[in-house]
XYZ file of C-alpha atoms in Angstrom:
74
model
C 26.218 186.353 22.948
C 26.878 183.583 25.412
C 30.374 182.914 26.703
C 29.647 179.476 28.168
C 32.534 177.095 28.589
C 32.828 174.557 25.794
C 31.745 171.058 26.763
C 34.468 168.401 26.903
C 34.503 165.886 24.100
C 33.374 162.484 25.363
C 33.383 160.972 21.922
C 34.686 157.534 21.007
C 38.048 156.569 22.438
C 40.999 156.008 20.190
C 42.702 152.597 20.280
C 45.340 153.588 22.850
C 42.749 155.095 25.219
C 40.496 152.068 24.790
C 43.371 149.683 25.583
C 44.352 151.726 28.663
C 40.744 151.747 29.876
C 40.440 147.998 29.308
C 43.669 147.365 31.241
C 42.545 149.608 34.109
C 39.214 147.818 34.372
C 40.936 144.423 34.278
C 43.354 145.429 37.055
C 40.522 146.832 39.166
C 38.555 143.608 38.719
C 41.614 141.494 39.604
C 42.196 143.566 42.743
C 38.556 143.252 43.733
C 38.400 139.525 43.043
C 41.700 138.429 44.582
C 42.329 141.033 47.309
C 39.102 142.548 48.577
C 36.643 139.647 48.335
C 38.814 137.036 50.134
C 39.593 139.502 52.933
C 35.922 140.293 53.423
C 34.978 136.604 53.354
C 37.733 135.665 55.816
C 36.739 138.502 58.117
C 33.121 137.414 58.060
C 33.943 133.731 58.570
C 36.648 134.058 61.216
C 36.261 137.516 62.716
C 33.279 136.856 64.911
C 34.490 133.435 66.046
C 37.965 134.767 66.864
C 36.466 137.663 68.750
C 34.098 135.523 70.773
C 36.714 132.854 71.483
C 39.168 135.546 72.573
C 36.598 137.052 74.918
C 35.717 133.606 76.264
C 39.401 132.793 76.869
C 39.894 136.075 78.682
C 36.830 135.499 80.841
C 38.126 132.014 81.724
C 41.496 133.473 82.722
C 39.828 136.019 84.968
C 37.528 133.412 86.498
C 40.482 131.260 87.588
C 42.530 134.103 89.086
C 42.599 134.583 92.805
C 41.678 137.912 94.373
C 45.360 138.670 95.006
C 46.236 138.058 91.336
C 43.408 140.317 90.202
C 44.567 143.025 92.610
C 48.162 142.746 91.320
C 47.027 143.101 87.702
C 45.017 146.270 88.312
C-alpha cells in the first residue's frame, strides 16, 4: 500500500476566490502599467543623457581648474 501525500485540489475556484484573484491580477497590472513601465521608460530616455551630460560637465570643470585648485581638491 502506498502512503503518498494526497494531491492538492486545484479545481474550479469559488466566486470569492475568483473575485480575489481577479482583483489581485488587476492591481498587479495597474502597478506594472503605471509604476514600473514609466520608470523604465524615463530611465531609458533620460538616464544615459543625464549621465553623459554630468560627466561632460565634470570634465569641463576639471579642464578649467588651475593646477593649484586641482591640488587643493585632492
